[in-house]
């Protein structure tokens, strides 16, 4: 009887020790084995609402600001210190109205102002839109807006001037890759 209790206590203690070792050593080992930065390079990213894009080199997704959806969608890429956002939402107006709405959003942020002239921009998939620039204290940025199938696709890019200049070629290629209608 005493031996039986002793064996039972020994097994219980071993189980507690095994659980403790799993928590102390096993979980951190698993955590280190999972990559913290999933590379988006070379893959088409599905923003949502029928829109996809080829992310720029070195881009990471900020999951806290990314919302895929059928009618509305948003993604925030971080490329170094540059923020690159794409927002898709229903819109029934003309391209000039969509651009005006995006400029108004930009100017609603304290210290931000739209600068320079707006110009035409096209994607490789044939979407036509308008683009321009804006500034803020310590930051500068660019925006573009496209219309397709009752949706607006708003693009904003901002960062410190030197960082933005360094990443701009890859971001411009990414903007050019925006397409509506999914992977083709």
mmCIF file of C-alpha atoms in Angstrom:
data_model
loop_
_atom_site.group_PDB
_atom_site.id
_atom_site.type_symbol
_atom_site.label_atom_id
_atom_site.label_comp_id
_atom_site.label_asym_id
_atom_site.label_seq_id
_atom_site.Cartn_x
_atom_site.Cartn_y
_atom_site.Cartn_z
ATOM 1 C CA UNK A 1 0.000 0.000 0.000
ATOM 2 C CA UNK A 2 2.813 2.454 0.920
ATOM 3 C CA UNK A 3 4.724 1.504 -2.241
ATOM 4 C CA UNK A 4 1.598 2.118 -4.319
ATOM 5 C CA UNK A 5 1.226 5.687 -2.917
ATOM 6 C CA UNK A 6 4.921 6.300 -3.391
ATOM 7 C CA UNK A 7 4.755 5.261 -7.072
ATOM 8 C CA UNK A 8 1.618 7.361 -7.589
ATOM 9 C CA UNK A 9 3.290 10.441 -6.024
ATOM 10 C CA UNK A 10 6.444 9.851 -8.057
ATOM 11 C CA UNK A 11 4.422 9.687 -11.309
ATOM 12 C CA UNK A 12 2.450 12.809 -10.368
ATOM 13 C CA UNK A 13 5.657 14.684 -9.564
ATOM 14 C CA UNK A 14 7.213 13.553 -12.850
ATOM 15 C CA UNK A 15 4.134 14.794 -14.742
ATOM 16 C CA UNK A 16 4.332 18.198 -13.052
ATOM 17 C CA UNK A 17 8.068 18.383 -13.793
ATOM 18 C CA UNK A 18 7.462 17.441 -17.449
ATOM 19 C CA UNK A 19 4.772 20.168 -17.789
ATOM 20 C CA UNK A 20 7.086 22.703 -16.166
ATOM 21 C CA UNK A 21 9.968 21.780 -18.496
ATOM 22 C CA UNK A 22 7.634 22.082 -21.505
ATOM 23 C CA UNK A 23 6.623 25.582 -20.435
ATOM 24 C CA UNK A 24 10.154 26.720 -19.585
ATOM 25 C CA UNK A 25 12.060 25.195 -22.505
ATOM 26 C CA UNK A 26 9.615 23.813 -25.075
ATOM 27 C CA UNK A 27 7.389 26.842 -25.696
ATOM 28 C CA UNK A 28 10.298 29.298 -26.167
ATOM 29 C CA UNK A 29 11.925 26.817 -28.587
ATOM 30 C CA UNK A 30 8.714 26.619 -30.610
ATOM 31 C CA UNK A 31 8.429 30.413 -30.560
ATOM 32 C CA UNK A 32 11.988 30.795 -31.926
ATOM 33 C CA UNK A 33 11.261 28.259 -34.680
ATOM 34 C CA UNK A 34 8.287 30.257 -36.050
ATOM 35 C CA UNK A 35 9.430 33.038 -38.410
ATOM 36 C CA UNK A 36 8.523 36.516 -37.173
ATOM 37 C CA UNK A 37 8.598 38.128 -40.600
ATOM 38 C CA UNK A 38 6.876 36.208 -43.365
ATOM 39 C CA UNK A 39 8.355 37.317 -46.646
ATOM 40 C CA UNK A 40 5.870 38.621 -49.182
ATOM 41 C CA UNK A 41 8.445 38.748 -51.958
ATOM 42 C CA UNK A 42 7.367 37.262 -55.259
ATOM 43 C CA UNK A 43 3.778 36.617 -54.209
ATOM 44 C CA UNK A 44 0.582 38.348 -55.249
ATOM 45 C CA UNK A 45 -1.175 39.664 -52.144
ATOM 46 C CA UNK A 46 -4.991 39.543 -52.041
ATOM 47 C CA UNK A 47 -6.048 42.854 -50.480
ATOM 48 C CA UNK A 48 -9.752 41.944 -50.648
ATOM 49 C CA UNK A 49 -12.861 43.186 -52.464
ATOM 50 C CA UNK A 50 -11.396 41.744 -55.680
ATOM 51 C CA UNK A 51 -8.139 43.728 -55.520
ATOM 52 C CA UNK A 52 -4.658 42.201 -55.474
ATOM 53 C CA UNK A 53 -1.151 43.683 -55.544
ATOM 54 C CA UNK A 54 2.479 42.599 -55.753
ATOM 55 C CA UNK A 55 4.033 43.964 -52.522
ATOM 56 C CA UNK A 56 7.305 45.904 -52.810
ATOM 57 C CA UNK A 57 10.580 44.220 -51.811
ATOM 58 C CA UNK A 58 11.003 44.014 -48.051
ATOM 59 C CA UNK A 59 7.335 44.754 -47.296
ATOM 60 C CA UNK A 60 5.709 43.517 -44.104
ATOM 61 C CA UNK A 61 1.983 43.551 -43.375
ATOM 62 C CA UNK A 62 0.741 45.434 -40.314
ATOM 63 C CA UNK A 63 -2.018 43.042 -39.255
ATOM 64 C CA UNK A 64 -3.539 45.608 -36.879
ATOM 65 C CA UNK A 65 -4.408 47.881 -39.834
ATOM 66 C CA UNK A 66 -5.292 45.192 -42.389
ATOM 67 C CA UNK A 67 -8.916 44.232 -43.021
ATOM 68 C CA UNK A 68 -9.755 41.897 -45.914
ATOM 69 C CA UNK A 69 -13.384 41.785 -47.012
ATOM 70 C CA UNK A 70 -15.795 41.233 -49.875
ATOM 71 C CA UNK A 71 -17.036 44.842 -50.242
ATOM 72 C CA UNK A 72 -14.397 46.817 -48.342
ATOM 73 C CA UNK A 73 -10.774 45.966 -47.690
ATOM 74 C CA UNK A 74 -7.592 47.571 -46.429
ATOM 75 C CA UNK A 75 -3.950 46.619 -46.096
ATOM 76 C CA UNK A 76 -1.027 48.475 -44.558
ATOM 77 C CA UNK A 77 2.426 47.478 -45.772
ATOM 78 C CA UNK A 78 5.499 48.641 -43.895
ATOM 79 C CA UNK A 79 8.570 49.006 -46.089
ATOM 80 C CA UNK A 80 11.350 50.057 -43.760
ATOM 81 C CA UNK A 81 9.872 53.159 -42.111
ATOM 82 C CA UNK A 82 7.565 53.877 -45.057
ATOM 83 C CA UNK A 83 3.824 53.275 -44.691
ATOM 84 C CA UNK A 84 2.070 52.039 -47.851
ATOM 85 C CA UNK A 85 -1.711 51.657 -47.538
ATOM 86 C CA UNK A 86 -4.343 50.419 -49.973
ATOM 87 C CA UNK A 87 -8.031 50.906 -49.155
ATOM 88 C CA UNK A 88 -10.833 49.504 -51.317
ATOM 89 C CA UNK A 89 -14.421 50.627 -50.827
ATOM 90 C CA UNK A 90 -17.666 51.038 -52.753
ATOM 91 C CA UNK A 91 -17.877 54.277 -54.725
ATOM 92 C CA UNK A 92 -20.397 55.424 -57.308
ATOM 93 C CA UNK A 93 -18.881 58.688 -58.528
ATOM 94 C CA UNK A 94 -16.302 59.796 -61.079
ATOM 95 C CA UNK A 95 -12.511 59.673 -60.719
ATOM 96 C CA UNK A 96 -12.272 63.422 -59.960
ATOM 97 C CA UNK A 97 -14.722 62.970 -57.061
ATOM 98 C CA UNK A 98 -12.766 59.978 -55.749
ATOM 99 C CA UNK A 99 -9.521 61.976 -55.894
ATOM 100 C CA UNK A 100 -11.194 64.914 -54.136
ATOM 101 C CA UNK A 101 -12.451 62.581 -51.398
ATOM 102 C CA UNK A 102 -8.923 61.156 -50.873
ATOM 103 C CA UNK A 103 -7.351 64.638 -50.814
ATOM 104 C CA UNK A 104 -9.936 65.669 -48.204
ATOM 105 C CA UNK A 105 -9.014 62.655 -46.050
ATOM 106 C CA UNK A 106 -5.326 63.522 -46.312
ATOM 107 C CA UNK A 107 -5.884 67.187 -45.411
ATOM 108 C CA UNK A 108 -8.081 66.173 -42.440
ATOM 109 C CA UNK A 109 -4.972 64.879 -40.678
ATOM 110 C CA UNK A 110 -3.428 67.736 -38.718
ATOM 111 C CA UNK A 111 -0.363 69.193 -40.464
ATOM 112 C CA UNK A 112 -0.902 67.344 -43.743
ATOM 113 C CA UNK A 113 -1.332 69.286 -46.965
ATOM 114 C CA UNK A 114 -1.634 68.275 -50.599
ATOM 115 C CA UNK A 115 1.140 69.709 -52.790
ATOM 116 C CA UNK A 116 1.798 70.062 -56.497
ATOM 117 C CA UNK A 117 -0.358 69.046 -59.415
ATOM 118 C CA UNK A 118 -2.345 65.885 -59.835
ATOM 119 C CA UNK A 119 -1.535 63.657 -62.807
ATOM 120 C CA UNK A 120 -2.783 60.556 -64.560
ATOM 121 C CA UNK A 121 -1.499 57.153 -63.469
ATOM 122 C CA UNK A 122 -2.140 53.685 -64.914
ATOM 123 C CA UNK A 123 -1.535 50.181 -63.653
ATOM 124 C CA UNK A 124 -0.125 47.340 -65.729
ATOM 125 C CA UNK A 125 -3.563 45.669 -65.646
ATOM 126 C CA UNK A 126 -5.207 48.718 -67.258
ATOM 127 C CA UNK A 127 -6.664 50.596 -64.270
ATOM 128 C CA UNK A 128 -6.561 54.364 -64.821
ATOM 129 C CA UNK A 129 -6.447 56.873 -62.013
ATOM 130 C CA UNK A 130 -5.064 60.088 -60.610
ATOM 131 C CA UNK A 131 -2.040 60.638 -58.391
ATOM 132 C CA UNK A 132 -0.412 63.460 -56.476
ATOM 133 C CA UNK A 133 1.754 64.317 -53.499
ATOM 134 C CA UNK A 134 1.411 65.616 -49.966
ATOM 135 C CA UNK A 135 3.586 66.727 -47.075
ATOM 136 C CA UNK A 136 3.462 66.768 -43.298
ATOM 137 C CA UNK A 137 5.939 67.828 -40.642
ATOM 138 C CA UNK A 138 8.944 65.538 -41.113
ATOM 139 C CA UNK A 139 7.181 63.398 -43.719
ATOM 140 C CA UNK A 140 6.218 63.477 -47.340
ATOM 141 C CA UNK A 141 3.948 61.248 -49.317
ATOM 142 C CA UNK A 142 2.156 60.312 -52.472
ATOM 143 C CA UNK A 143 -1.349 59.214 -53.196
ATOM 144 C CA UNK A 144 -3.218 57.578 -56.054
ATOM 145 C CA UNK A 145 -6.828 56.646 -56.614
ATOM 146 C CA UNK A 146 -8.341 54.248 -59.148
ATOM 147 C CA UNK A 147 -11.957 53.355 -59.969
ATOM 148 C CA UNK A 148 -13.235 49.988 -61.090
ATOM 149 C CA UNK A 149 -16.564 48.177 -60.978
ATOM 150 C CA UNK A 150 -18.198 50.556 -58.475
ATOM 151 C CA UNK A 151 -15.168 50.602 -56.175
ATOM 152 C CA UNK A 152 -12.449 53.098 -55.401
ATOM 153 C CA UNK A 153 -8.926 51.920 -54.728
ATOM 154 C CA UNK A 154 -7.099 54.508 -52.631
ATOM 155 C CA UNK A 155 -3.338 54.316 -52.242
ATOM 156 C CA UNK A 156 -1.316 56.413 -49.804
ATOM 157 C CA UNK A 157 2.427 56.243 -49.209
ATOM 158 C CA UNK A 158 4.274 58.275 -46.571
ATOM 159 C CA UNK A 159 7.621 58.400 -44.881
ATOM 160 C CA UNK A 160 10.641 60.531 -44.129
ATOM 161 C CA UNK A 161 11.959 62.001 -47.372
ATOM 162 C CA UNK A 162 15.206 60.005 -47.538
ATOM 163 C CA UNK A 163 13.535 56.715 -46.600
ATOM 164 C CA UNK A 164 10.706 57.334 -49.077
ATOM 165 C CA UNK A 165 13.160 58.097 -51.887
ATOM 166 C CA UNK A 166 15.050 54.885 -51.126
ATOM 167 C CA UNK A 167 11.876 52.729 -51.292
ATOM 168 C CA UNK A 168 9.932 54.617 -53.972
ATOM 169 C CA UNK A 169 10.968 52.573 -57.018
ATOM 170 C CA UNK A 170 9.729 49.330 -55.447
ATOM 171 C CA UNK A 171 6.540 51.003 -54.230
ATOM 172 C CA UNK A 172 5.875 52.513 -57.678
ATOM 173 C CA UNK A 173 6.262 49.030 -59.209
ATOM 174 C CA UNK A 174 3.856 47.707 -56.596
ATOM 175 C CA UNK A 175 1.267 50.399 -57.353
ATOM 176 C CA UNK A 176 1.607 49.548 -61.033
ATOM 177 C CA UNK A 177 0.831 45.906 -60.189
ATOM 178 C CA UNK A 178 -2.559 46.655 -58.597
ATOM 179 C CA UNK A 179 -5.277 44.710 -60.319
ATOM 180 C CA UNK A 180 -8.971 44.115 -59.916
ATOM 181 C CA UNK A 181 -10.475 40.697 -60.413
ATOM 182 C CA UNK A 182 -8.064 38.500 -58.455
ATOM 183 C CA UNK A 183 -5.139 36.393 -59.617
ATOM 184 C CA UNK A 184 -4.820 35.923 -63.361
#
